[in-house]
Coordinates of C-alpha atoms and ligand atoms in Angstrom, one line a residue:
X56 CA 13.8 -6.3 14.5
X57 CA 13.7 -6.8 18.3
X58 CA 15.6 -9.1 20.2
X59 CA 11.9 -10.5 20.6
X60 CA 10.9 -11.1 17.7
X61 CA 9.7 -15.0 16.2
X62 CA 12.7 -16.5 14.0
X63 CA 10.3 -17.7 10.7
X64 CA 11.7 -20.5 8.4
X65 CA 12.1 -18.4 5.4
X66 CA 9.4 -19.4 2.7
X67 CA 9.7 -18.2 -0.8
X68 CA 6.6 -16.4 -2.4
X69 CA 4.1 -17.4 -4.7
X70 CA 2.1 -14.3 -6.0
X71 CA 1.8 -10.8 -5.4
X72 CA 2.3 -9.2 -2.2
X73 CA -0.4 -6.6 -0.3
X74 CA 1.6 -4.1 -0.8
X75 CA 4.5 -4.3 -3.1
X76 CA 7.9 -2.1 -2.9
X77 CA 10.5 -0.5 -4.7
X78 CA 13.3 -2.9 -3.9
X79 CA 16.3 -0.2 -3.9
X80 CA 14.4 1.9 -1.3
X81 CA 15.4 0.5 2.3
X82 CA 11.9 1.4 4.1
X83 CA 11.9 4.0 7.0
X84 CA 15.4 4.9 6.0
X85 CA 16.7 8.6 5.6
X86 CA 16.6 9.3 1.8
X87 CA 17.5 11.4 -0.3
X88 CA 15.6 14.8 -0.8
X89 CA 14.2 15.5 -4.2
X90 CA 12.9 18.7 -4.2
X91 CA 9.3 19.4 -5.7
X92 CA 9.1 20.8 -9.3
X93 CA 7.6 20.0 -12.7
X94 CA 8.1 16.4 -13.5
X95 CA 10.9 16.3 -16.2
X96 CA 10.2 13.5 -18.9
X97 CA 12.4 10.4 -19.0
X98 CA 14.9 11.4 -21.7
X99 CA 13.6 10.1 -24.8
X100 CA 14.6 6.2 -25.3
X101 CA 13.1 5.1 -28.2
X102 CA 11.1 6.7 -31.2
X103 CA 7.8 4.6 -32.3
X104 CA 8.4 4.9 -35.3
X105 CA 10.5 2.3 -36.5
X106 CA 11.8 1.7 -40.1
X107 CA 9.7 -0.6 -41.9
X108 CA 11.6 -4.1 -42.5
X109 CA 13.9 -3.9 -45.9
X110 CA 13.8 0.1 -45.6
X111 CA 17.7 0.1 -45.0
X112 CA 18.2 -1.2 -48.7
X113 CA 16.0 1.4 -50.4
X114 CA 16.1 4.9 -47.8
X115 CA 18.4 7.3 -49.2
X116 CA 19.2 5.1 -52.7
X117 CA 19.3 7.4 -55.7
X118 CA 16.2 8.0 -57.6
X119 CA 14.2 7.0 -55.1
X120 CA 12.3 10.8 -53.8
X121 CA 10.0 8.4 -51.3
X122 CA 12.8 6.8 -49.7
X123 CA 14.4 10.1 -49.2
X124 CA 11.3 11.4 -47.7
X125 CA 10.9 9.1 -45.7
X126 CA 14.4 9.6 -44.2
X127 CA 13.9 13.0 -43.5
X128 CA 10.3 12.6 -41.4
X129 CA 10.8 13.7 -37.7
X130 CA 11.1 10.9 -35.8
X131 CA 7.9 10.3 -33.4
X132 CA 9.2 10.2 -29.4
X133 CA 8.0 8.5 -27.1
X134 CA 6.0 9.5 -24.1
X135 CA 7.6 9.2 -20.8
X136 CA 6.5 6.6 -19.0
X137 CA 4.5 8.8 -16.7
X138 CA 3.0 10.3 -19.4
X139 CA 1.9 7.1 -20.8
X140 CA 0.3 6.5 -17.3
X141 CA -1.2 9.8 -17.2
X142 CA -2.7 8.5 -21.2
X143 CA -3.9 5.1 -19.9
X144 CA -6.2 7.2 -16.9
X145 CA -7.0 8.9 -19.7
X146 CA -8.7 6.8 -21.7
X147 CA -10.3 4.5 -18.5
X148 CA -11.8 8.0 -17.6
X149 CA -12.0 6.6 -13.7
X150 CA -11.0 9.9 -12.2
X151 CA -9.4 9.2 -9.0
X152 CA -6.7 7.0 -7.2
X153 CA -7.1 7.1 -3.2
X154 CA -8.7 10.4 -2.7
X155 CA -6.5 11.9 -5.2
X156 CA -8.2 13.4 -8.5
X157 CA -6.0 12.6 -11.3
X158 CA -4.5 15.1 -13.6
X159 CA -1.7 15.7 -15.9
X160 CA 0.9 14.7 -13.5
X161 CA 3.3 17.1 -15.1
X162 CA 2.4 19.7 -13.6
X163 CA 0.0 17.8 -10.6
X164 CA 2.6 16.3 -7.8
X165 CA -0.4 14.1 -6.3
X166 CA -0.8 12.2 -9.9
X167 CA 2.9 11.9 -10.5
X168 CA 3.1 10.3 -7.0
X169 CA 0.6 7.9 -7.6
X170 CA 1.6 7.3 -11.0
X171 CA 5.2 6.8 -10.3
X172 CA 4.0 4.4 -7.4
X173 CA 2.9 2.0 -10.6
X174 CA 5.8 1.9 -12.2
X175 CA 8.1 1.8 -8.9
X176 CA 5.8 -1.6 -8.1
X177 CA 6.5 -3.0 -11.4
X178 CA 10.5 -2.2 -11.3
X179 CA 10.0 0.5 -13.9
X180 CA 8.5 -2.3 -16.2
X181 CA 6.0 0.2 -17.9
X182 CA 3.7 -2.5 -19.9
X183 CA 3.3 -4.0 -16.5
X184 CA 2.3 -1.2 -14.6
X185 CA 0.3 0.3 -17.1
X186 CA -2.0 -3.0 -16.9
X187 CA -2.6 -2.5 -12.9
X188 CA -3.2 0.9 -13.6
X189 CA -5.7 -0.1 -15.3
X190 CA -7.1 -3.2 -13.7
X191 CA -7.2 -0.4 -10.2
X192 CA -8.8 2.4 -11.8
X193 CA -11.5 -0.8 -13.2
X194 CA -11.8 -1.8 -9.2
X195 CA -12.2 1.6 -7.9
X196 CA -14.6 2.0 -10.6
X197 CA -17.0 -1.0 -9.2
X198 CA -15.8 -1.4 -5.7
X199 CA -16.5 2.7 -5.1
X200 CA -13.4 3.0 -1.9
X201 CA -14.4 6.2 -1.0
X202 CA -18.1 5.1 -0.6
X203 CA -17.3 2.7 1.4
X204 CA -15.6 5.0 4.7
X205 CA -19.3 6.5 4.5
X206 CA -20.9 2.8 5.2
X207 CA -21.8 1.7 8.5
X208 CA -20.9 -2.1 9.6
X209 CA -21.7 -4.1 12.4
X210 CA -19.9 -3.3 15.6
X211 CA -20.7 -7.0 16.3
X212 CA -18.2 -7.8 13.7
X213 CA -15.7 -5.3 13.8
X214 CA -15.6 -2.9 16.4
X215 CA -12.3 -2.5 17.7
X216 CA -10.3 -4.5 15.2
X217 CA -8.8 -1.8 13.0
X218 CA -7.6 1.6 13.6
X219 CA -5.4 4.7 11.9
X220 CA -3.5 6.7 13.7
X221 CA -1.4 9.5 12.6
X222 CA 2.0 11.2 14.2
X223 CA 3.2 14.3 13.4
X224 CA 6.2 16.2 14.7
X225 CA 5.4 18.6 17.5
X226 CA 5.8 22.7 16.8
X227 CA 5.6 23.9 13.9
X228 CA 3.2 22.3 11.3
X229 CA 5.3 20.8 8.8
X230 CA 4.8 20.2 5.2
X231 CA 7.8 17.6 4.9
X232 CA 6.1 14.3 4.4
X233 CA 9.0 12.9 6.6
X234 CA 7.4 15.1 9.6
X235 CA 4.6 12.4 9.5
X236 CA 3.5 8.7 10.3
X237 CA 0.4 6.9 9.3
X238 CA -0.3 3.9 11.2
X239 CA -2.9 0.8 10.2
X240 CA -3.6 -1.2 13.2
X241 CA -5.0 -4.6 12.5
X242 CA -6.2 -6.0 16.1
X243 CA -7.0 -9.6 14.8
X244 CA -6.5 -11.0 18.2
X245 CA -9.3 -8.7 19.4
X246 CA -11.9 -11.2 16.9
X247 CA -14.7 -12.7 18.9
X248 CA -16.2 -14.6 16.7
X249 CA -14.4 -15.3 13.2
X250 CA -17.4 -16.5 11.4
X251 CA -18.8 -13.4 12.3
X252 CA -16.1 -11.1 11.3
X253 CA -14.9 -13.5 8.6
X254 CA -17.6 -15.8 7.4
X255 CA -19.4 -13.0 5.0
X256 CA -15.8 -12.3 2.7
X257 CA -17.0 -9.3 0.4
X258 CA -18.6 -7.6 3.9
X259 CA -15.3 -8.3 5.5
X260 CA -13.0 -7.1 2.4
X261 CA -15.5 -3.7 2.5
X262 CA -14.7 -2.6 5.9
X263 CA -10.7 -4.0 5.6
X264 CA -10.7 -0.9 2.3
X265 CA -12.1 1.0 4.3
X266 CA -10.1 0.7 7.1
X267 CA -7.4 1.3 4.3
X268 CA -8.8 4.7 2.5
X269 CA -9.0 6.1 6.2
X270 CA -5.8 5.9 6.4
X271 CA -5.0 7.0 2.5
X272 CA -6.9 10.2 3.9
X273 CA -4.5 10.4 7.1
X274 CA -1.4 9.8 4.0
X275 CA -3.5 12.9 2.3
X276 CA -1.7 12.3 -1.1
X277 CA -4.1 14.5 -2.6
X278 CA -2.0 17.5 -0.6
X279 CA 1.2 16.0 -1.3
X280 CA 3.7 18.4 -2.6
X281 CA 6.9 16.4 -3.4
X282 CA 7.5 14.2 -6.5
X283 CA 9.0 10.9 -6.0
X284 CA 11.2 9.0 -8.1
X285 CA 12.1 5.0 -8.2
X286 CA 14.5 5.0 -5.1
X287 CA 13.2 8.2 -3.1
X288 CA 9.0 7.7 -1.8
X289 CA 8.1 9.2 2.0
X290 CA 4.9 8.3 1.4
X291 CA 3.9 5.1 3.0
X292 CA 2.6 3.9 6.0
X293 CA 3.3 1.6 8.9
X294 CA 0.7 -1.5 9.5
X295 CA 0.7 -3.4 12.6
X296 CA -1.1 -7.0 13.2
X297 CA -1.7 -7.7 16.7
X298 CA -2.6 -11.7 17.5
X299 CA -2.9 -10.8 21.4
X300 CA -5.1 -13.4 22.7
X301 CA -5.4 -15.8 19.8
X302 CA -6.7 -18.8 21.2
X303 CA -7.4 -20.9 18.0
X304 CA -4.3 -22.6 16.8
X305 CA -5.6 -24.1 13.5
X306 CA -6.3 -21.3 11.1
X307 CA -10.5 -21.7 9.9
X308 CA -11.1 -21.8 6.3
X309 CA -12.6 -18.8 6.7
X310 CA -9.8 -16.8 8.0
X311 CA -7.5 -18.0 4.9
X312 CA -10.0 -17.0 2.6
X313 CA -10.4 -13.7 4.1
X314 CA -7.0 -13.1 4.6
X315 CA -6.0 -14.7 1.3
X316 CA -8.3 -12.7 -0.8
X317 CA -7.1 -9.6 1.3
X318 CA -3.5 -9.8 0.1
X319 CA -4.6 -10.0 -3.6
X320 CA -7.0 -7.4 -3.6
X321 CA -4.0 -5.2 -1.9
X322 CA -1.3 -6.1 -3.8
X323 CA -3.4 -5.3 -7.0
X324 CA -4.9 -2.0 -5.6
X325 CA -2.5 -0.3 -3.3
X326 CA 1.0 -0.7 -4.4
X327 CA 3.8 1.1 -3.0
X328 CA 1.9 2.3 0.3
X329 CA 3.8 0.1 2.8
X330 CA 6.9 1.2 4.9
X331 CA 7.2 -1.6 7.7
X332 CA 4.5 -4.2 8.5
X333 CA 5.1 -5.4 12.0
X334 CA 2.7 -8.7 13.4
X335 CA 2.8 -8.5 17.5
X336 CA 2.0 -10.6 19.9
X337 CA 2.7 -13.9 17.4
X338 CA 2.9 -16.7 20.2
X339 CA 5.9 -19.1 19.5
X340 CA 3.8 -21.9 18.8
X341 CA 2.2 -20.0 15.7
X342 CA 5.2 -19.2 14.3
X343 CA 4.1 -21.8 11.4
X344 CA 0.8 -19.6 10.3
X345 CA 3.6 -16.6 9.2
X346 CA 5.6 -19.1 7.4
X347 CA 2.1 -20.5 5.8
X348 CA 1.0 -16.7 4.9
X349 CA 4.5 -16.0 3.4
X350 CA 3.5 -18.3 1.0
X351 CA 0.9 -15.8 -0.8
X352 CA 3.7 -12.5 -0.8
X353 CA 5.8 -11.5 -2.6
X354 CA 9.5 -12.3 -1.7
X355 CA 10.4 -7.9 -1.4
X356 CA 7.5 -7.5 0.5
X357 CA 8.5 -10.0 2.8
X358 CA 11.9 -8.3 3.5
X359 CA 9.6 -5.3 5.4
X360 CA 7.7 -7.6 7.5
X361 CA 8.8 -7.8 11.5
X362 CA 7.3 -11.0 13.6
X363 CA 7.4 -10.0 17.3
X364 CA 6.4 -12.2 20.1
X365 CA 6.0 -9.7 22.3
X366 CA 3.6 -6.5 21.2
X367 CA 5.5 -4.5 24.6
X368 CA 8.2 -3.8 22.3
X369 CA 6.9 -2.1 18.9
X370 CA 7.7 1.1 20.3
X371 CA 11.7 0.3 20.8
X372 CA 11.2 0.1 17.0
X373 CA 10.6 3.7 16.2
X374 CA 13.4 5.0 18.0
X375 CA 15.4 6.3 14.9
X376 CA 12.4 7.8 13.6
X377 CA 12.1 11.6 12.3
X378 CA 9.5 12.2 14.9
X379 CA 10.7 13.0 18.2
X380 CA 9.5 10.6 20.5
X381 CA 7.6 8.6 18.6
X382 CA 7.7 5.1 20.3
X383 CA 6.8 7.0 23.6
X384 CA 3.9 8.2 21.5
X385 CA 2.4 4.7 21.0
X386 CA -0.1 3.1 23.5
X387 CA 1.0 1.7 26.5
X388 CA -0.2 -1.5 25.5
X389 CA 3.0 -1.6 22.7
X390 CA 5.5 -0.1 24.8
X391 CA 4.7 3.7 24.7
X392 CA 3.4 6.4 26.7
X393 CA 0.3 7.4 24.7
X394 CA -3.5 6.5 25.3
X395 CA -5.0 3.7 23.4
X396 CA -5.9 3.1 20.3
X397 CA -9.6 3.7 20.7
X398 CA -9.3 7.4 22.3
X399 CA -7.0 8.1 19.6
X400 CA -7.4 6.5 16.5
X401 CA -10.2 6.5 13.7
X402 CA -12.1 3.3 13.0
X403 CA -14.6 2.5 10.1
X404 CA -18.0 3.6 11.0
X405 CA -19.8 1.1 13.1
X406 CA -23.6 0.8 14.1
X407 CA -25.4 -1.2 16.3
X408 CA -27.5 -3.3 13.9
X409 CA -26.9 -4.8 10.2
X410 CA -24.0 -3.0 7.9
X411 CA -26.7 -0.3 5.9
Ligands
HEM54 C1 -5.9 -17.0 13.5 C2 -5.7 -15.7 13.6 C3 -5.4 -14.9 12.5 C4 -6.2 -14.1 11.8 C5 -7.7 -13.9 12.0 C6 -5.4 -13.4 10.7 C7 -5.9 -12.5 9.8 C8 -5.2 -12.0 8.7 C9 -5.8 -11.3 7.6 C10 -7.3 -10.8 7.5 C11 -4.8 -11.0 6.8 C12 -4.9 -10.2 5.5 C13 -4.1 -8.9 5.4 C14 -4.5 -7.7 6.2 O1 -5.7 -7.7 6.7 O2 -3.7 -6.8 6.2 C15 -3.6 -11.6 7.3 C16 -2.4 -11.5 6.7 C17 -1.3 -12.0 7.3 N1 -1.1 -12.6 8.5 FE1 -2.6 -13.1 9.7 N2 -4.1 -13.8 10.8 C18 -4.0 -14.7 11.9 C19 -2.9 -15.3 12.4 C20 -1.7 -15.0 12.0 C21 -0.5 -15.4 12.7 C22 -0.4 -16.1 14.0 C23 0.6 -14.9 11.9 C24 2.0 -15.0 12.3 C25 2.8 -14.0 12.3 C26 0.0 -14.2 10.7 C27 0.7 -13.6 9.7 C28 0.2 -13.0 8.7 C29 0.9 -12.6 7.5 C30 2.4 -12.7 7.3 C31 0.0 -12.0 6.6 C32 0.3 -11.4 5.3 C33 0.3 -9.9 5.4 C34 0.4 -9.1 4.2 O3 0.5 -9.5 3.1 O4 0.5 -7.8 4.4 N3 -1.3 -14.3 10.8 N4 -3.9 -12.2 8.5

């Protein structure tokens, strides 16, 4: 963190955050490589098929050709948890997970990455991960995310408030997924009018996905080509919140429901996509919102999050990056060299009238 950035009064967390981690992985740290293969299934820990209660007493006793039987029957192993995933897409029959199209994930890297993402978010905990699996393949399934970077919504209400941009490292093109950055830009200071942009919640949650699935496509998991495990995942993105020019000090009721329902429906529906969440330009005075919003993440998630006071600085940030340059490569307006985030990034769709 910068030698800007706001000291918050540390807050513990009450329910899931946006986007939860794998707490072993340091984010935007070197990592070890794992190279890309067939997934290998967890060794076996378990079989399913248990003795029944009492069988100890009567398996193997003499004269008793069932309970000898029964003794020799192959033991039943149990799926890896991937595999179990895999089974559980399976049966929802929802066919993708941001932009990629699901498919036995041992021998489909994109499925293995998103699968393993599930369990990473859940600490391994498969029964747990196997019931947001579900409950996002259920929201996909009724919100349609990929629909929605094909709607147009009112410039009045959000033109210019979030972007994607994406670094890669000059030369060569490069297939390493550590050769590229995804960037969210959330410009909330930019808001002119928050009933506008926050007063209609499900309009406003549409256009925050898909702000989000733009930048799933930048991430392109669907080309991915390395598995991950529990402690090594390159594929996550960097969200910035810019406050610049916030000049209501008491947060509206509309902006905690919008922001509140925001962290639950990302938390549920994109685990394990966030590297670093920095929130610039965070005057000293609202240094008590972040300690209020801290209340609704998770504890791990808050660990990735980087108050700065002054946005001028984001780019000293990225100095130890894998891109060359990449802090230089930022607008101006955050302490690089680059053009702004208009000229260079994508935005939701926008039109002049009514969302369509
Ligand atoms: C009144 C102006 C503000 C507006 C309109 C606003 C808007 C939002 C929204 C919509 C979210 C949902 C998450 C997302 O979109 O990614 C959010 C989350 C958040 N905001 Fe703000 N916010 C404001 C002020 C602040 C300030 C001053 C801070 C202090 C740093 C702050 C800190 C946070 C935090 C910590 C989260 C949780 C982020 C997460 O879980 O990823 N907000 N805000």
């Amino acid at each position: 963190m910068s030698d800007a950035a706001v000291k918050p009064t540390p807050v513990e967390s009450a329910i899931a955050p946006e986007v939860s981690e794998t707490p072993k992985v340091p984010a935007a740290e070197t990592v070890p490589v794992v190279e890309a293969g067939p997934i290998v299934a967890e060794p076996v820990s378990a079989p399913i098929a248990t003795p029944a209660a009492g069988a100890e007493e009567v398996v193997g006793a003499p004269g008793n050709p069932a309970a000898a039987e029964e003794e020799k029957a192959p033991a039943v192993p149990e799926l890896a948890p991937i595999a179990q995933l895999w089974n559980v897409a399976l049966e929802n029959g929802h066919p993708e997970i941001w932009g990629v199209t699901l498919a036995d994930p041992e021998t489909h890297i994109p499925t293995q990455i998103v699968l393993q993402k599930y369990l990473n978010a859940n600490d391994g905990d498969i029964v747990k991960a196997k019931d947001q699996l579900t409950k996002t393949l259920e929201w996909r399934a009724k919100t349609k995310p990929l629909e929605l970077i094909k709607k147009a919504f009112a410039k009045v209400k959000f033109e210019g408030l979030g972007f994607v941009t994406t670094y890669a490292g000059e030369g060569e093109a490069s297939a390493e997924p550590e050769d590229k950055e995804v960037f969210t830009w959330n410009i909330y200071g930019g808001v002119k009018s928050i009933e506008e942009t926050f007063g209609n919640l499900e309009e406003f949650i549409e256009w925050r996905v898909a702000l989000m699935e733009l930048a799933l496509q930048e991430l392109s998991l669907s080309t991915a080509t390395k598995a991950i495990t529990a402690e090594y995942d390159p594929y996550k993105m960097f969200q910035v919140h810019d406050y610049k020019s916030i000049s209501f000090l008491r947060q509206s009721p509309a902006v905690k429901s919008a922001s509140g329902e925001t962290i639950k429906v990302f938390a549920q529906n994109y685990p394990e996509l966030l590297k670093e969440k920095f929130f610039v330009n965070v005057p000293a005075i609202m240094g008590f919102v972040y300690s209020f919003m801290k209340l609704f993440v998770a504890a791990k998630t808050i660990k990735k999050f980087h108050p700065m006071s002054n946005g001028g600085n984001l780019a000293l940030e990225f100095t130890d990056s894998n891109i060359k340059g990449l802090g230089e490569r930022l607008p101006v307006e955050y302490g690089g060299k680059g053009g702004d985030l208009k000229a260079l990034g994508k935005e939701p769709i926008l039109s002049d009238g009514q969302e369509q």
